[in-house]
Short mmCIF file of C-alpha atoms in Angstrom, two decimals:
data_model
loop_
_atom_site.label_atom_id
_atom_site.label_comp_id
_atom_site.label_asym_id
_atom_site.label_seq_id
_atom_site.Cartn_x
_atom_site.Cartn_y
_atom_site.Cartn_z
CA MET A 1385 98.53 101.05 94.84
CA LYS A 1386 100.48 104.06 95.34
CA PRO A 1387 101.51 105.65 93.16
CA ILE A 1388 99.34 103.31 91.10
CA ALA A 1389 95.60 103.91 91.36
CA ARG A 1390 93.28 101.09 92.21
CA ARG A 1391 89.64 100.67 91.21
CA ARG A 1392 87.78 99.84 94.35
CA GLN A 1393 84.39 98.42 93.51
CA ILE A 1394 82.03 98.43 96.45
CA VAL A 1395 79.45 97.08 93.98
CA ALA A 1396 81.02 93.67 94.59
CA LEU A 1397 79.77 93.83 98.15
CA VAL A 1398 76.16 93.32 97.13
CA LEU A 1399 76.91 89.96 95.58
CA VAL A 1400 76.00 86.77 97.36
CA ALA A 1401 79.44 85.52 96.40
CA LEU A 1402 80.98 87.93 98.88
CA ALA A 1403 79.06 86.44 101.77
CA LEU A 1404 80.04 82.96 100.64
CA ALA A 1405 83.69 83.94 100.30
CA LEU A 1406 83.70 85.46 103.77
CA ALA A 1407 82.14 82.32 105.18
CA ALA A 1408 84.67 80.11 103.41
CA ALA A 1409 87.52 82.24 104.73
CA THR A 1410 86.62 81.53 108.34
CA GLY A 1411 88.26 78.54 109.94
CA ALA A 1412 91.06 77.22 112.05
CA ASP A 1413 93.63 79.55 110.47
CA ALA A 1414 91.80 82.70 111.58
CA ALA A 1415 93.10 84.65 114.57
CA ILE A 1416 91.21 87.43 116.34
CA ILE A 1417 93.62 90.09 117.62
CA THR A 1418 92.67 93.30 119.40
CA ALA A 1419 94.56 96.55 119.91
CA ALA A 1420 93.63 100.03 121.10
CA ASP A 1421 93.77 103.50 119.60
CA LEU A 1422 95.29 106.42 121.51
CA GLN A 1423 92.02 107.00 123.38
CA GLY A 1424 91.71 103.35 124.40
CA ARG A 1425 89.05 102.37 121.85
CA THR A 1426 89.24 98.75 120.71
CA ILE A 1427 90.49 97.91 117.21
CA THR A 1428 89.66 94.35 116.13
CA TYR A 1429 91.57 92.29 113.56
CA ASP A 1430 90.56 89.02 111.96
CA VAL A 1431 93.87 87.74 110.64
CA ARG A 1432 93.79 85.12 107.86
CA ALA A 1433 97.30 85.68 106.50
CA THR A 1434 100.57 84.48 107.98
CA ALA A 1435 103.05 87.05 109.25
CA ALA A 1436 100.56 89.93 109.13
CA ASP A 1437 101.93 92.87 111.13
CA THR A 1438 98.87 94.14 113.01
CA ASP A 1439 101.05 96.66 114.87
CA TRP A 1440 101.67 98.45 111.59
CA PHE A 1441 97.95 98.50 110.74
CA THR A 1442 97.24 99.84 114.24
CA ALA A 1443 99.79 102.63 113.79
CA VAL A 1444 98.07 103.71 110.57
CA LEU A 1445 94.62 103.70 112.19
CA ARG A 1446 95.85 105.49 115.31
CA ALA A 1447 97.12 108.30 113.07
CA SER A 1448 93.78 108.63 111.29
CA ALA A 1449 90.92 110.99 112.12
CA HIS A 1450 88.23 108.83 113.68
CA GLY A 1451 85.88 108.42 116.61
CA ASP A 1452 84.02 105.68 118.44
CA GLU A 1453 83.04 104.08 115.13
CA ILE A 1454 86.49 102.48 114.98
CA SER A 1455 85.33 99.90 117.53
CA GLY A 1456 82.42 98.94 115.28
CA VAL A 1457 84.43 97.52 112.39
CA THR A 1458 86.64 94.44 112.02
CA ILE A 1459 89.81 94.65 109.92
CA GLN A 1460 90.15 91.34 108.09
CA ILE A 1461 93.67 90.73 106.77
CA VAL A 1462 93.93 88.11 104.02
CA PRO A 1463 96.57 86.93 101.51
CA GLU A 1464 96.59 89.23 98.47
CA PRO A 1465 95.49 86.49 96.00
CA ASP A 1466 92.30 85.99 98.06
CA ILE A 1467 91.14 89.58 97.52
CA GLU A 1468 89.63 88.78 94.11
CA ALA A 1469 87.34 86.04 95.45
CA ILE A 1470 86.20 88.19 98.39
CA CYS A 1471 86.03 91.69 96.92
CA GLY A 1472 85.87 91.27 93.15
CA GLY A 1473 88.45 91.16 90.39
CA ALA A 1474 88.96 94.93 90.08
CA ALA A 1475 89.26 95.61 93.80
CA ALA A 1476 92.36 96.02 95.96
CA ALA A 1477 90.29 95.89 99.17
CA CYS A 1478 86.65 96.35 100.19
CA TYR A 1479 84.17 97.32 102.90
CA THR A 1480 81.05 95.34 103.80
CA GLY A 1481 79.23 97.64 106.19
CA ARG A 1482 76.50 98.74 103.80
CA ARG A 1483 75.16 95.19 103.37
CA GLY A 1484 76.16 93.39 106.55
CA GLU A 1485 78.56 93.34 109.45
CA PRO A 1486 81.05 96.24 109.13
CA ARG A 1487 84.27 94.69 107.93
CA ILE A 1488 87.26 96.06 106.03
CA ILE A 1489 89.02 93.37 103.98
CA VAL A 1490 92.61 94.23 103.05
CA PRO A 1491 95.62 92.24 101.87
CA ALA A 1492 98.53 91.49 104.15
CA GLY A 1493 101.61 93.65 103.73
CA LYS A 1494 103.26 96.87 104.77
CA SER A 1495 103.67 99.72 102.27
CA ALA A 1496 102.74 103.32 101.62
CA ASN A 1497 100.25 102.12 99.04
CA LEU A 1498 98.59 99.72 101.48
CA ALA A 1499 98.31 102.51 104.05
CA ASN A 1500 96.39 104.56 101.48
CA THR A 1501 94.19 101.56 100.65
CA LEU A 1502 93.39 100.95 104.32
CA LEU A 1503 92.51 104.62 104.86
CA HIS A 1504 90.29 104.65 101.76
CA GLU A 1505 88.32 101.68 103.06
CA TYR A 1506 88.13 103.23 106.53
CA GLY A 1507 86.70 106.29 104.81
CA HIS A 1508 83.80 104.09 103.65
CA HIS A 1509 83.24 102.96 107.25
CA LEU A 1510 83.33 106.53 108.50
CA ASP A 1511 80.88 107.54 105.77
CA ASN A 1512 78.57 104.70 106.75
CA SER A 1513 78.69 105.86 110.39
CA TRP A 1514 77.87 109.53 109.74
CA ARG A 1515 74.68 111.05 108.37
CA VAL A 1516 74.01 114.07 106.17
CA ALA A 1517 70.43 115.22 106.81
CA GLY A 1518 68.09 114.68 103.88
CA VAL A 1519 70.73 113.07 101.66
CA PRO A 1520 70.84 109.35 100.70
CA GLU A 1521 73.81 107.31 101.84
CA LEU A 1522 76.66 107.05 101.04
CA ASN A 1523 77.15 110.80 101.35
CA GLY A 1524 80.31 111.55 103.33
CA THR A 1525 79.96 113.87 106.33
CA PRO A 1526 78.02 117.16 106.65
CA VAL A 1527 81.00 119.53 106.53
CA TRP A 1528 82.60 117.59 103.67
CA TRP A 1529 79.32 117.47 101.70
CA ASN A 1530 78.97 121.24 101.84
CA ALA A 1531 82.66 122.09 101.40
CA ARG A 1532 82.92 119.86 98.32
CA GLY A 1533 79.77 121.33 96.77
CA MET A 1534 78.27 117.89 96.34
CA ALA A 1535 74.69 119.16 96.09
CA SER A 1536 75.65 121.29 93.09
CA LEU A 1537 77.62 118.46 91.46
CA LEU A 1538 74.66 116.15 92.01
CA SER A 1539 72.22 118.60 90.39
CA GLN A 1540 74.60 118.86 87.42
CA ARG A 1541 74.64 115.04 87.19
CA ARG A 1542 78.40 114.99 87.56
CA VAL A 1543 78.20 112.65 90.56
CA ALA A 1544 75.83 109.88 91.64
CA PHE A 1545 75.17 107.80 94.74
CA ASP A 1546 75.87 104.63 92.75
CA TYR A 1547 78.27 103.70 89.93
CA ARG A 1548 76.14 104.67 86.94
CA LEU A 1549 78.57 107.48 86.05
CA GLY A 1550 81.66 105.39 86.82
CA TRP A 1551 83.65 104.59 89.95
CA ASP A 1552 85.32 108.01 90.05
CA HIS A 1553 81.97 109.86 89.96
CA SER A 1554 80.50 107.97 92.93
CA VAL A 1555 79.91 110.22 95.95
CA GLY A 1556 81.06 107.49 98.37
CA GLU A 1557 84.29 106.86 96.47
CA ILE A 1558 85.11 110.58 96.25
CA PHE A 1559 84.68 110.92 100.01
CA ALA A 1560 86.86 107.85 100.65
CA GLU A 1561 89.57 109.20 98.34
CA ASP A 1562 89.39 112.62 100.03
CA TYR A 1563 89.63 110.99 103.46
CA ALA A 1564 92.73 109.03 102.48
CA ALA A 1565 94.29 112.04 100.77
CA ILE A 1566 94.11 114.35 103.80
CA HIS A 1567 96.28 111.84 105.66
CA THR A 1568 98.71 110.78 102.93
CA GLY A 1569 99.17 114.00 100.94
CA GLY A 1570 97.19 112.95 97.87
CA SER A 1571 100.00 111.51 95.72
CA ARG A 1572 97.80 108.48 95.10
CA TYR A 1573 94.57 110.40 94.56
CA ALA A 1574 92.57 108.49 91.93
CA ILE A 1575 89.75 110.93 91.11
CA THR A 1576 91.23 112.42 87.95
CA TRP A 1577 88.43 114.86 87.06
CA LEU A 1578 88.27 116.53 90.47
CA SER A 1579 91.02 118.41 92.27
CA GLN A 1580 92.30 116.71 95.39
CA PRO A 1581 91.58 118.28 98.80
CA ASP A 1582 93.25 121.66 99.28
CA GLU A 1583 94.40 122.97 102.66
CA ALA A 1584 91.03 124.57 103.38
CA LEU A 1585 89.13 121.33 102.78
CA LYS A 1586 91.75 119.34 104.68
CA SER A 1587 91.47 121.65 107.70
CA ALA A 1588 87.66 121.56 107.57
CA MET A 1589 87.61 117.76 107.47
CA PHE A 1590 90.06 117.40 110.36
CA ALA A 1591 88.09 119.93 112.40
CA GLU A 1592 84.91 117.92 111.81
CA LEU A 1593 86.37 114.44 112.26
CA GLY A 1594 89.08 115.04 114.86
CA THR A 1595 92.73 115.84 114.26
CA PRO A 1596 95.03 112.78 114.13
CA GLN A 1597 97.12 112.28 117.24
CA ALA A 1598 100.19 110.82 115.53
CA ALA A 1599 102.03 110.76 112.22
CA LEU A 1600 101.53 107.88 109.82
CA PRO A 1601 104.15 105.16 110.33
CA GLU A 1602 107.10 104.96 107.99
CA SER A 1603 106.12 102.62 105.18
CA PRO A 1604 108.25 101.46 102.26
CA GLU A 1605 107.49 102.48 98.69
CA VAL A 1606 107.41 99.03 97.12
CA PRO A 1607 105.98 97.80 93.81
CA LEU A 1608 102.42 96.57 93.89
CA VAL A 1609 102.16 92.92 92.86
CA ILE A 1610 98.72 91.48 92.06
CA ASN A 1611 98.57 87.69 91.84
CA ARG A 1612 95.58 85.98 90.23
CA ARG A 1613 94.85 82.37 89.33
CA GLY A 1614 91.87 80.50 87.95
CA THR A 1615 90.36 78.82 84.90
CA LEU A 1616 89.65 80.57 81.63
CA VAL A 1617 86.64 79.02 79.89
CA PRO A 1618 86.77 78.51 76.10
CA ARG A 1619 86.85 81.73 74.04
CA ASP A 1620 86.60 83.84 77.20
CA ARG A 1621 88.54 86.83 78.47
CA TYR A 1622 89.94 87.63 81.92
CA SER A 1623 90.84 91.20 82.80
CA VAL A 1624 92.56 92.98 85.70
CA PRO A 1625 91.92 96.76 85.48
CA PHE A 1626 94.47 99.16 86.94
CA GLY A 1627 95.24 102.86 86.75
CA LEU A 1628 98.53 104.70 86.25
CA LEU A 1629 98.23 108.11 87.91
CA GLY A 1630 101.36 109.64 86.45
CA PRO A 1631 104.21 109.14 83.97
CA GLY A 1632 107.17 106.83 84.42
CA ARG A 1633 105.25 103.76 85.54
CA HIS A 1634 106.80 100.33 84.97
CA VAL A 1635 104.30 97.53 84.27
CA THR A 1636 105.29 93.86 84.14
CA LEU A 1637 102.76 91.11 83.41
CA THR A 1638 103.85 87.50 83.84
CA ALA A 1639 101.25 85.02 82.59
CA THR A 1640 101.32 81.22 82.67
CA ILE A 1641 98.66 78.96 81.15
CA SER A 1642 98.12 75.21 80.80
CA LYS A 1643 98.31 72.80 77.84
CA PRO A 1644 101.65 73.87 76.32
CA ALA A 1645 101.60 70.93 73.87
CA ARG A 1646 98.36 72.02 72.23
CA LYS A 1647 98.75 73.20 68.61
CA GLY A 1648 97.91 76.72 67.47
CA ILE A 1649 97.46 79.92 69.43
CA ARG A 1650 95.76 78.99 72.70
CA ALA A 1651 95.57 82.48 74.17
CA ARG A 1652 97.04 85.97 74.18
CA ALA A 1653 98.38 88.09 77.02
CA GLN A 1654 97.81 91.80 76.54
CA ILE A 1655 98.22 95.18 78.19
CA VAL A 1656 95.61 97.68 77.01
CA CYS A 1657 95.82 101.37 78.03
CA ASP A 1658 93.21 103.98 77.16
CA GLY A 1659 91.63 101.58 74.70
CA ARG A 1660 94.87 100.84 72.83
CA VAL A 1661 96.81 97.56 72.90
CA VAL A 1662 100.32 98.54 74.02
CA ALA A 1663 101.70 94.99 74.26
CA SER A 1664 100.53 91.55 73.17
CA GLN A 1665 102.12 88.10 73.14
CA PRO A 1666 100.54 84.79 71.99
CA PHE A 1667 100.72 81.41 73.67
CA GLY A 1668 101.64 79.04 70.86
CA LYS A 1669 102.66 75.39 71.04
CA GLY A 1670 105.35 74.90 73.67
CA ARG A 1671 104.72 78.34 75.18
CA SER A 1672 103.29 78.15 78.69
CA LYS A 1673 104.71 81.45 79.99
CA ARG A 1674 104.78 84.98 78.59
CA VAL A 1675 106.25 88.15 80.09
CA LEU A 1676 105.20 91.66 79.02
CA ASP A 1677 107.67 94.21 80.42
CA LEU A 1678 106.71 97.82 79.75
CA PRO A 1679 108.65 100.80 81.12
CA ASN A 1680 107.61 104.45 81.04
CA LEU A 1681 103.84 104.10 80.84
CA GLY A 1682 101.18 106.47 82.17
CA PRO A 1683 99.21 108.31 83.02
CA ALA A 1684 96.54 105.95 81.72
CA SER A 1685 93.62 103.69 82.52
CA CYS A 1686 94.70 100.14 81.71
CA ASP A 1687 93.79 96.47 81.74
CA ALA A 1688 95.92 93.35 81.90
CA ARG A 1689 94.10 90.79 79.75
CA LEU A 1690 94.25 87.08 79.07
CA ILE A 1691 92.19 86.12 76.01
CA SER A 1692 91.36 82.51 75.16
CA ASN A 1693 91.55 81.44 71.53
CA THR A 1694 90.70 77.78 71.99
CA ARG A 1695 87.72 75.50 72.62
CA VAL A 1696 89.15 73.99 75.81
CA ALA A 1697 89.42 75.42 79.32
CA LEU A 1698 92.81 76.80 80.36
CA THR A 1699 94.11 77.21 83.89
CA TYR A 1700 96.15 80.34 84.39
CA ARG A 1701 98.35 82.28 86.79
CA LEU A 1702 98.96 86.00 86.44
CA ALA A 1703 101.39 88.26 88.28
CA LEU A 1704 100.95 91.96 87.57
CA ARG A 1705 103.74 94.17 88.93
CA LEU A 1706 103.25 97.95 89.04
CA ALA A 1707 106.13 100.20 90.01
CA VAL A 1708 107.48 103.72 89.63
CA GLU A 1709 110.42 103.87 87.24
CA ASN A 1710 113.77 104.01 89.10
CA ALA A 1711 112.00 103.73 92.49
#
């Protein structure tokens, strides 16, 4: 989600539901495709989405700093709406290597934002493949750990090895963001309380990991569109968190729910940023679709919400579009 930040929740990986979703995703539509990096190492794809351009994914990975560990992970490419069931509702992609077979699950597509997402998840795989002596995983790499002053931040309780302090204070997520940023320039860097890697840290990380052999492929700057569908139980709430890293962000939420003939307010569609409702529309009788179109938002931490106000279940479809104004 560049320039829109995503909240990547590796916590979802510990759920049994992830294993079930991965199992359900296997089938006749899957295609195993292999490629090679510039040193001849095998890159494996498990393609579950039509028209996925594995050559583009390979070009991104070839340009990344990596080693033999690249042959120990499978890149699973799925339709974007399937990401929620596999990775969790707040995730744009995920990595499974801490709890099972190393696998990066990413949506199909081709964009600068997706390149950043892929590199972030590869950062988790790299982290899982390296060790920092005497430090619990996930912990990045030895040079990075020392250069970032992680031991000091840990003693100050500003970072943690889990998510108790929040996603952006997790050691593993900071490393993954740093890893992506040294390749992409950091315009999508989502750790707001910590400065992004400077040239010294970037040089130290490349020296430790291996300098990329090629430039990242040209990738379009296109809006991020998140599609979700499901059933909202009575009096429940469904939320899609997202971050806006800078000003001038254009957010459009299109929501459709069932039972348009039902009397009264069945539900509300809302955009909430930094704890404040910035837009809200009700679904009254005859209203099955609502559109919230909000220009010039950000920076902010936001949620797109669908809130039930009835005693019956409602099926829904949401399309959340995040773009840079005038892009």
